[in-house]
mmCIF file of C-alpha atoms in Angstrom:
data_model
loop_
_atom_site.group_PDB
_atom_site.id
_atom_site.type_symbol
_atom_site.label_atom_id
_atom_site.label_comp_id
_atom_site.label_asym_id
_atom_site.label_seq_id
_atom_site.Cartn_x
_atom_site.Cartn_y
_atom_site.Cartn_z
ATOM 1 C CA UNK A 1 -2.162 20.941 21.561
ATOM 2 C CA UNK A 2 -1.273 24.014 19.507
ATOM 3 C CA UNK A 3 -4.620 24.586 16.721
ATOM 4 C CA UNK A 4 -3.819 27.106 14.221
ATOM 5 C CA UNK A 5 -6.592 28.598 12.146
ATOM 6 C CA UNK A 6 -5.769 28.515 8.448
ATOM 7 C CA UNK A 7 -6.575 31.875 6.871
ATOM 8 C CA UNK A 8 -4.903 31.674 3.638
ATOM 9 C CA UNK A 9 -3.179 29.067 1.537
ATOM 10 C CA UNK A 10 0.281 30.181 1.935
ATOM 11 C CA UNK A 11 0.038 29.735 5.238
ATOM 12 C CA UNK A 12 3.167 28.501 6.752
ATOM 13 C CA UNK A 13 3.073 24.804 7.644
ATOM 14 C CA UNK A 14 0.266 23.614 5.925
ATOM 15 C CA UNK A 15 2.556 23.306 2.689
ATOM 16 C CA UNK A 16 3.062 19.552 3.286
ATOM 17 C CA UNK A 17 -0.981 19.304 2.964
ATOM 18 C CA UNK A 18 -0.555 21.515 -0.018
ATOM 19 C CA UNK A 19 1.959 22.307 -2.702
ATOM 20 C CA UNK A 20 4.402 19.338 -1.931
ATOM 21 C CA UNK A 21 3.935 16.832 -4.421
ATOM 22 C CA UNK A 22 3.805 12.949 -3.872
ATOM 23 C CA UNK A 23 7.198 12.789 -4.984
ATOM 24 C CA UNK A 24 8.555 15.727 -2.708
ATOM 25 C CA UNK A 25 7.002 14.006 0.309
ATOM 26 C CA UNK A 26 8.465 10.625 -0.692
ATOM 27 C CA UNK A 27 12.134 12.167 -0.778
ATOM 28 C CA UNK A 28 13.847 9.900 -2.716
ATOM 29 C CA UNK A 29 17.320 11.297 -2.095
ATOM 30 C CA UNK A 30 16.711 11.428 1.516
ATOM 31 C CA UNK A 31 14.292 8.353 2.337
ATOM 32 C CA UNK A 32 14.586 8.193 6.168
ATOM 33 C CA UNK A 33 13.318 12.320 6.043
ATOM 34 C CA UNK A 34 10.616 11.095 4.006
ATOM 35 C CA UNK A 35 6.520 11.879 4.773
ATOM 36 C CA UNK A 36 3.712 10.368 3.420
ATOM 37 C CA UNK A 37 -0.257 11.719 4.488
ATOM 38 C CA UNK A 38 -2.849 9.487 5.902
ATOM 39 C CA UNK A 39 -6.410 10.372 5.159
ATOM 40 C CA UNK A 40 -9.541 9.659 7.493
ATOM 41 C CA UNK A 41 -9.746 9.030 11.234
ATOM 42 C CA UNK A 42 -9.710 5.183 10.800
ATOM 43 C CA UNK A 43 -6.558 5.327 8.537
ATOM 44 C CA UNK A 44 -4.724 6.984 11.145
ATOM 45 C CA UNK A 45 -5.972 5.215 13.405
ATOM 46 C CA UNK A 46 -3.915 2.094 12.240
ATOM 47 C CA UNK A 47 -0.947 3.907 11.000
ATOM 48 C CA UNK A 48 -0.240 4.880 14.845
ATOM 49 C CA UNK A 49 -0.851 1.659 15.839
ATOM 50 C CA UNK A 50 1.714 0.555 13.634
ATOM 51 C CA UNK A 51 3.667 3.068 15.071
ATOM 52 C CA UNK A 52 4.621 5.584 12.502
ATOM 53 C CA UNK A 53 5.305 9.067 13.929
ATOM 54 C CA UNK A 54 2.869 12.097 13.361
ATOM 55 C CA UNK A 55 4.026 15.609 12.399
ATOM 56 C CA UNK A 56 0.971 17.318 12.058
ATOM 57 C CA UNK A 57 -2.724 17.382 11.321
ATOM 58 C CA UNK A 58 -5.294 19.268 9.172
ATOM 59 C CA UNK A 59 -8.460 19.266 10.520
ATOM 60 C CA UNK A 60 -12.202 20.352 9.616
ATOM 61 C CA UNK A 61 -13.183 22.389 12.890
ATOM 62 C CA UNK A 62 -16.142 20.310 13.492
ATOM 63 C CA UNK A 63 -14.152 17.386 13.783
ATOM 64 C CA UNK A 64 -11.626 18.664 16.414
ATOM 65 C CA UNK A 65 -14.269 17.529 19.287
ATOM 66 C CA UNK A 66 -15.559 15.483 16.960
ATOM 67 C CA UNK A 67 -14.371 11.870 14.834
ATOM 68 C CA UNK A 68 -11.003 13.017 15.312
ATOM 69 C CA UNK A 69 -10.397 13.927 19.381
ATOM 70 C CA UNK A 70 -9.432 10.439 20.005
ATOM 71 C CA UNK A 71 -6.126 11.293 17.785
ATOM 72 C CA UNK A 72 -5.408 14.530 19.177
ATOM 73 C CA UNK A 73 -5.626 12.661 22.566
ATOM 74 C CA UNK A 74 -2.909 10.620 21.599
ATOM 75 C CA UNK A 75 -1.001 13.617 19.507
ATOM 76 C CA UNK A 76 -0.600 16.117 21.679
ATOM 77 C CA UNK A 77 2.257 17.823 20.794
ATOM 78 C CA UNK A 78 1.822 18.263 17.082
ATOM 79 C CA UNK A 79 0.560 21.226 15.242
ATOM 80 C CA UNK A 80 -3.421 21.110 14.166
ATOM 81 C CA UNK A 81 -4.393 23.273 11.165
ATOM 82 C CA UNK A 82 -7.929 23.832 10.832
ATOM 83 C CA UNK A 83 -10.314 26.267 8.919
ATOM 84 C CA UNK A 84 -13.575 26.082 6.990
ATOM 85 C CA UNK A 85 -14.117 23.512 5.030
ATOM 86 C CA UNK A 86 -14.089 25.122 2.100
ATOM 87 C CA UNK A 87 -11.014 26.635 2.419
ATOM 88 C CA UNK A 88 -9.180 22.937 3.420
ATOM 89 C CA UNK A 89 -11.056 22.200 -0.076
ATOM 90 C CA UNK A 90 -8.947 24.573 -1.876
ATOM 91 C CA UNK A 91 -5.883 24.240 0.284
ATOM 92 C CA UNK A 92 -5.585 20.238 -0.304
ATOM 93 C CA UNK A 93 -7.208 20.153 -4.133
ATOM 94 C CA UNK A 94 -10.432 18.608 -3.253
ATOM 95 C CA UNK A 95 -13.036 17.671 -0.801
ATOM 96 C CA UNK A 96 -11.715 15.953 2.401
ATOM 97 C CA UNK A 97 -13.546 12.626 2.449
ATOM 98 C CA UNK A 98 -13.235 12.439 6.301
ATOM 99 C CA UNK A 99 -12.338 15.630 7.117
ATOM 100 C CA UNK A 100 -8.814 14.906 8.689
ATOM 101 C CA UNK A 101 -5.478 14.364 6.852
ATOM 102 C CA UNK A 102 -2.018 13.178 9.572
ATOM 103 C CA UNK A 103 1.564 13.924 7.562
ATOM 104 C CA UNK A 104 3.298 11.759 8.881
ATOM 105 C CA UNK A 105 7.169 10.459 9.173
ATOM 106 C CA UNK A 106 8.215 6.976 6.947
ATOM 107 C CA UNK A 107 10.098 3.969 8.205
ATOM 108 C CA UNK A 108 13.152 2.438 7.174
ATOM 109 C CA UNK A 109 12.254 0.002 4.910
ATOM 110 C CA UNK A 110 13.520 -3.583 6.318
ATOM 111 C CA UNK A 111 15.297 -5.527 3.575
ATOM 112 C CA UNK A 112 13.904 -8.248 1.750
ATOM 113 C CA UNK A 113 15.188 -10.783 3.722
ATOM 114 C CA UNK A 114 13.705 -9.335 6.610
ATOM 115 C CA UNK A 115 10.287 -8.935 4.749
ATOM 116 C CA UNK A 116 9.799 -12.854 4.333
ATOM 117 C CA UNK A 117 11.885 -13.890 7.234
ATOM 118 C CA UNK A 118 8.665 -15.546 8.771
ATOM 119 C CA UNK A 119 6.753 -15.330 5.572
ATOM 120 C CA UNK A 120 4.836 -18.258 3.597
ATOM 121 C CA UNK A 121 2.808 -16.685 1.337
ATOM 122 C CA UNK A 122 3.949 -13.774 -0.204
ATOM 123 C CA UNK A 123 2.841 -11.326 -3.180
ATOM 124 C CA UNK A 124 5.386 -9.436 -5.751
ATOM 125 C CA UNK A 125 3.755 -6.600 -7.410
ATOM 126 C CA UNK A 126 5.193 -6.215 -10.364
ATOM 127 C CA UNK A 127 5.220 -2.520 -12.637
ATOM 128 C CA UNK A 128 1.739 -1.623 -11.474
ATOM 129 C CA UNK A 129 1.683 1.867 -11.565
ATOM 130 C CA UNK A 130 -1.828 2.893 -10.498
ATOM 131 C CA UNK A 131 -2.502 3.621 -6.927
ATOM 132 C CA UNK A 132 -5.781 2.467 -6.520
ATOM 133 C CA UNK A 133 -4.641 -1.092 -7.583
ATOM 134 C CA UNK A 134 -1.854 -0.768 -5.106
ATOM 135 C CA UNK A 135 -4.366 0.189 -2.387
ATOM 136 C CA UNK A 136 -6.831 -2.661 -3.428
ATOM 137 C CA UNK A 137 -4.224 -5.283 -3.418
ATOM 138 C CA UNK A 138 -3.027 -4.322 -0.083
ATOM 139 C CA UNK A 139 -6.097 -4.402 1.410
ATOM 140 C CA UNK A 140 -6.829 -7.847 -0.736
ATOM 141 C CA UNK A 141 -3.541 -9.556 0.593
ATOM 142 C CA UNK A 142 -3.985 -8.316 4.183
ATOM 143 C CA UNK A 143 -7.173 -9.940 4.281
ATOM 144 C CA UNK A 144 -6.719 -13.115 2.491
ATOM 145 C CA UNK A 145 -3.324 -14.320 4.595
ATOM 146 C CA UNK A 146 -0.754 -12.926 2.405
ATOM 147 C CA UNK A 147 2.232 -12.278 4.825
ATOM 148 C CA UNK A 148 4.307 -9.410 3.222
ATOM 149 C CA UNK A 149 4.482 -7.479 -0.382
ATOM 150 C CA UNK A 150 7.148 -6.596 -2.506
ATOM 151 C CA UNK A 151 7.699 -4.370 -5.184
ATOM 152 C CA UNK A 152 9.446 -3.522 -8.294
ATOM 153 C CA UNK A 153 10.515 -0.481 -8.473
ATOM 154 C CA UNK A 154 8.468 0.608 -11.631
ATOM 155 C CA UNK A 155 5.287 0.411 -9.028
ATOM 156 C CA UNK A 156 3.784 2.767 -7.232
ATOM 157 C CA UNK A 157 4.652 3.834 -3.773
ATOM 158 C CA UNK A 158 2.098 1.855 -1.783
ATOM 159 C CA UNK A 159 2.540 5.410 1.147
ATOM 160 C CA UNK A 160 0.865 7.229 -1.956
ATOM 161 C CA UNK A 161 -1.532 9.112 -0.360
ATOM 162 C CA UNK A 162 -4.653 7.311 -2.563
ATOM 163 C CA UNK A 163 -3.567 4.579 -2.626
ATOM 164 C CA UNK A 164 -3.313 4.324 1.652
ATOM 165 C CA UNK A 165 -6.893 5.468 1.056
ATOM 166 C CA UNK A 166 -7.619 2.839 -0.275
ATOM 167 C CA UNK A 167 -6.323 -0.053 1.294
ATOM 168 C CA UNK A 168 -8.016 1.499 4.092
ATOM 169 C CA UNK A 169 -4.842 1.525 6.517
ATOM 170 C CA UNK A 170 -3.384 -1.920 5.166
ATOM 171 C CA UNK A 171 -0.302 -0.780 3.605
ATOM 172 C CA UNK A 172 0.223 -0.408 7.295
ATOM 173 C CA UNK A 173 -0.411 -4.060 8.592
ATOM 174 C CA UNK A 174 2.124 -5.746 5.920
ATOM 175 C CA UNK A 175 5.733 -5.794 6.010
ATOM 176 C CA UNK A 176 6.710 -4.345 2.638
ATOM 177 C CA UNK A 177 10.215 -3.068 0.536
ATOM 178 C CA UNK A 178 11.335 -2.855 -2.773
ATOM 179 C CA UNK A 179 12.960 -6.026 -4.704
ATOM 180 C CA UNK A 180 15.024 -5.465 -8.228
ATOM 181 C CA UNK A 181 14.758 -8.564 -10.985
ATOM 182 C CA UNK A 182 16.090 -10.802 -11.585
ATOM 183 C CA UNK A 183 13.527 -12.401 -8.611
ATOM 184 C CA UNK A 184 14.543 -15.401 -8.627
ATOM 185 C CA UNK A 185 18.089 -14.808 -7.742
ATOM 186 C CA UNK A 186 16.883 -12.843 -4.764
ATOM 187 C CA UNK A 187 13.496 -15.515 -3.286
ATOM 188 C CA UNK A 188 14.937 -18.947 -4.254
ATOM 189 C CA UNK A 189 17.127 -18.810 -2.140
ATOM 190 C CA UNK A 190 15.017 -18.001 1.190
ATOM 191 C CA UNK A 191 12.943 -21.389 0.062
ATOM 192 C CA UNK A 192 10.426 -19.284 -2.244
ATOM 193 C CA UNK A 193 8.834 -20.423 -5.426
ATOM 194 C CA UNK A 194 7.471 -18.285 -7.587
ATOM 195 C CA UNK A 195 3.844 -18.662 -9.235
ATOM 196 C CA UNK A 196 3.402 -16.077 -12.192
ATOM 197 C CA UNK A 197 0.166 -15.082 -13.084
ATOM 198 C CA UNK A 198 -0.029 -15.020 -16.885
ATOM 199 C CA UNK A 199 -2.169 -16.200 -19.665
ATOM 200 C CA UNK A 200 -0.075 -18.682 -21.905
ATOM 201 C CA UNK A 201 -0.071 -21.685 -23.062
ATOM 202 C CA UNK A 202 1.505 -23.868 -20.378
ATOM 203 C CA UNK A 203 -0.175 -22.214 -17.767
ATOM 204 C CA UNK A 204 -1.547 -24.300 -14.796
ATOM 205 C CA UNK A 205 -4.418 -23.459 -13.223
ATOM 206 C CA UNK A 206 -5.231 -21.361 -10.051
ATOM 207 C CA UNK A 207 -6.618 -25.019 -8.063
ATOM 208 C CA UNK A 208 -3.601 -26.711 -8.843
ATOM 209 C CA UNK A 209 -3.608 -29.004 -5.567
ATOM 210 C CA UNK A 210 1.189 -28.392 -5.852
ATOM 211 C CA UNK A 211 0.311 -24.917 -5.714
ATOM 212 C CA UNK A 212 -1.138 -25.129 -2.506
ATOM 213 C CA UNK A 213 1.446 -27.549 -1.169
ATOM 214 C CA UNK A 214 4.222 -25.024 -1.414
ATOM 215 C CA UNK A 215 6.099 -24.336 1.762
ATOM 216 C CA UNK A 216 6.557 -20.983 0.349
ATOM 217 C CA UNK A 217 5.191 -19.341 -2.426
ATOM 218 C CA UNK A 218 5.489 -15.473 -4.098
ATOM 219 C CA UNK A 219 2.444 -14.911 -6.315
ATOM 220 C CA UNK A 220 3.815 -12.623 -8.870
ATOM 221 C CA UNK A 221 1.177 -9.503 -9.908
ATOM 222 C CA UNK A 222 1.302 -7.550 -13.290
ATOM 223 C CA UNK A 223 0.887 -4.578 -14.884
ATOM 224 C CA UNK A 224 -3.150 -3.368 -15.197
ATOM 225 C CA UNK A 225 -2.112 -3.295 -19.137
ATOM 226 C CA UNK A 226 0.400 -5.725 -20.431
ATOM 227 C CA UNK A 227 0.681 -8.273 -17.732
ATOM 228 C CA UNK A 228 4.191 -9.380 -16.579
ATOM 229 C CA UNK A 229 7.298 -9.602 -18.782
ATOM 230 C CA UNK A 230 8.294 -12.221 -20.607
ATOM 231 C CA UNK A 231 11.647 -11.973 -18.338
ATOM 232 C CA UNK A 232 9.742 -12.375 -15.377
ATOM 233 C CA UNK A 233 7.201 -15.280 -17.009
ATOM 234 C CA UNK A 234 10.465 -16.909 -18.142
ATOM 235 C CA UNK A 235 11.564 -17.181 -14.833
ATOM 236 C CA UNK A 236 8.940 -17.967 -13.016
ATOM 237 C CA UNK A 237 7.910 -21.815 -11.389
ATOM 238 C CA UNK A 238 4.515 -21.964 -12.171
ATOM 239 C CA UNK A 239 3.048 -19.718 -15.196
ATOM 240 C CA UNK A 240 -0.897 -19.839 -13.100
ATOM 241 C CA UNK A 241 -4.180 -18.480 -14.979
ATOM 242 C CA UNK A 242 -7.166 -18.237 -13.120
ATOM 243 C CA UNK A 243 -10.289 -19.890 -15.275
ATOM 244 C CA UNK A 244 -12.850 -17.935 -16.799
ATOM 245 C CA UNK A 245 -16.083 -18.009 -18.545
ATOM 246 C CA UNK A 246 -18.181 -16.609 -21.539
ATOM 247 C CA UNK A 247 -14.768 -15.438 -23.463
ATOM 248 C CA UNK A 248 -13.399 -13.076 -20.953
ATOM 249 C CA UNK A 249 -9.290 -13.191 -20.863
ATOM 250 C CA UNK A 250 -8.817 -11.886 -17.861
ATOM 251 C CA UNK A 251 -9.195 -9.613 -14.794
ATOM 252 C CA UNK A 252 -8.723 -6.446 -13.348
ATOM 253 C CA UNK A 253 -5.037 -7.067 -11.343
ATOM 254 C CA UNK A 254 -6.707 -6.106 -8.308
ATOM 255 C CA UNK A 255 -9.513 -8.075 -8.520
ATOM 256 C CA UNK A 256 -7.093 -11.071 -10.147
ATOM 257 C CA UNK A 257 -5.270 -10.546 -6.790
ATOM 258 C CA UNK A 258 -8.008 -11.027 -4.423
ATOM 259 C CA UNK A 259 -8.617 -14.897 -6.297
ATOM 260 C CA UNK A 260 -5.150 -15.635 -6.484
ATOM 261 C CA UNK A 261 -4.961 -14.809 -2.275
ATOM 262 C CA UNK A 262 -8.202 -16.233 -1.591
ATOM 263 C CA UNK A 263 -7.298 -19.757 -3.127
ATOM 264 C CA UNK A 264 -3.369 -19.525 -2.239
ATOM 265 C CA UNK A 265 -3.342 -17.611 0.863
ATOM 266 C CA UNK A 266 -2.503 -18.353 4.039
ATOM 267 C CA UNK A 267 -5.536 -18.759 5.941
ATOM 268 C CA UNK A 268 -6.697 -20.013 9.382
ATOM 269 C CA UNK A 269 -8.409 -23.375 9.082
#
């Protein structure tokens, strides 16, 4: 295992941890050469498990015999850059919550067929561009039986490094790829209806008992703003609200997510 002290930010090497930006490491022109960088020893824990490929790590020296020598067990052949911690501080931009970052390589992204091949319950996120929603609805649909994500394009990359922070490794334990409106030209015919969450005034609510009996259902998510388009609405199956209380409108998308999975979801009885 070749450990390399970092004594200086322009070190070579550590660049990926450094001055490439999200979109850089993303590499739109080139997807298959893409990166993306896991954060904390649990994270990376499940992205090897879901077997994407590490390049290298940066590492707080404590840590090296430490929370992370289970992953340089299984990484032995990758460069480790450590150094104070103070200097990984300035290197990365802030204070590493866990002390360990992994760059490592993307997937091909499977197709959406693929995606919902075995899928009943699915969740389209829909122009939500902030990637701690991303990460909390991840996290939400992994727990609460959702079987694979899509995305517009106008969303966030869900291998943005905060927002795999935040879903604490789930962006991992989905399938997920990219889906282009119109949606219903793409999911009706793999069997999927689609339920729209949206305040208006034929909306059905959240407990409707044909909701449930779906064979296959795609909630549709919107923006943390403006909600869905009226496109997307227009289209939909089922315009759905979730019911609320002393005047409030609605929720927070990720925490609208988390009711939508918990009462649609495909859980074990």
């Amino acid at each position: 295992m070749p450990v390399i002290e970092l004594t200086s930010l322009q070190q070579p090497g550590a660049d990926v941890f450094s001055t490439l930006t999200e979109a850089q490491l993303r590499n739109r022109l080139e997807p298959d050469k893409g990166l993306f960088i896991a954060e904390s020893p649990k994270v990376i824990r499940v992205a090897l498990d879901a077997g994407y490929a590490p390049l290298s790590l940066l590492c707080e020296r404590k840590h090296l015999a430490g929370d992370a020598a289970d992953i340089l067990a299984r990484c032995p052949d990758i460069p480790v850059y450590t150094g104070d911690r103070e200097l990984l501080a300035r290197l990365t931009g802030y204070t590493l919550t866990r002390g360990v970052l992994c760059a490592m390589r993307r997937k091909p992204l499977p197709t959406v067929t693929e995606v919902c091949r075995d899928a009943r319950r699915i969740v389209i996120i829909n122009g939500v561009v902030d990637s701690t929603n991303i990460g909390a609805i991840f996290r939400s649909a992994a727990a609460l039986g959702i079987d694979a994500v899509l995305l517009t394009p106008d969303s966030c990359d869900p291998l943005n490094r905060r927002a795999v922070r935040v879903s604490m490794g789930s962006v991992f334990l989905l399938p997920w790829t990219w889906i282009a409106a119109p949606l219903t030209a793409t999911l009706h015919p793999l069997g999927f209806r689609l339920a729209a969450m949206a305040l208006t005034d034929d909306s059905v609510p959240l407990d409707l008992p044909a909701l449930k009996a779906e064979p296959r259902l795609a909630i549709v998510m919107g923006t943390e703003g403006d909600g869905l388009p009226h496109s997307t609405i227009s289209e939909a199956d089922y315009v759905v609200r979730i019911p609320m209380a002393h005047g409030v409108d609605s929720l927070n998308v990720a925490a609208a997510s988390a009711v939508a999975f918990w009462e649609l979801g495909r859980r074990e009885q």
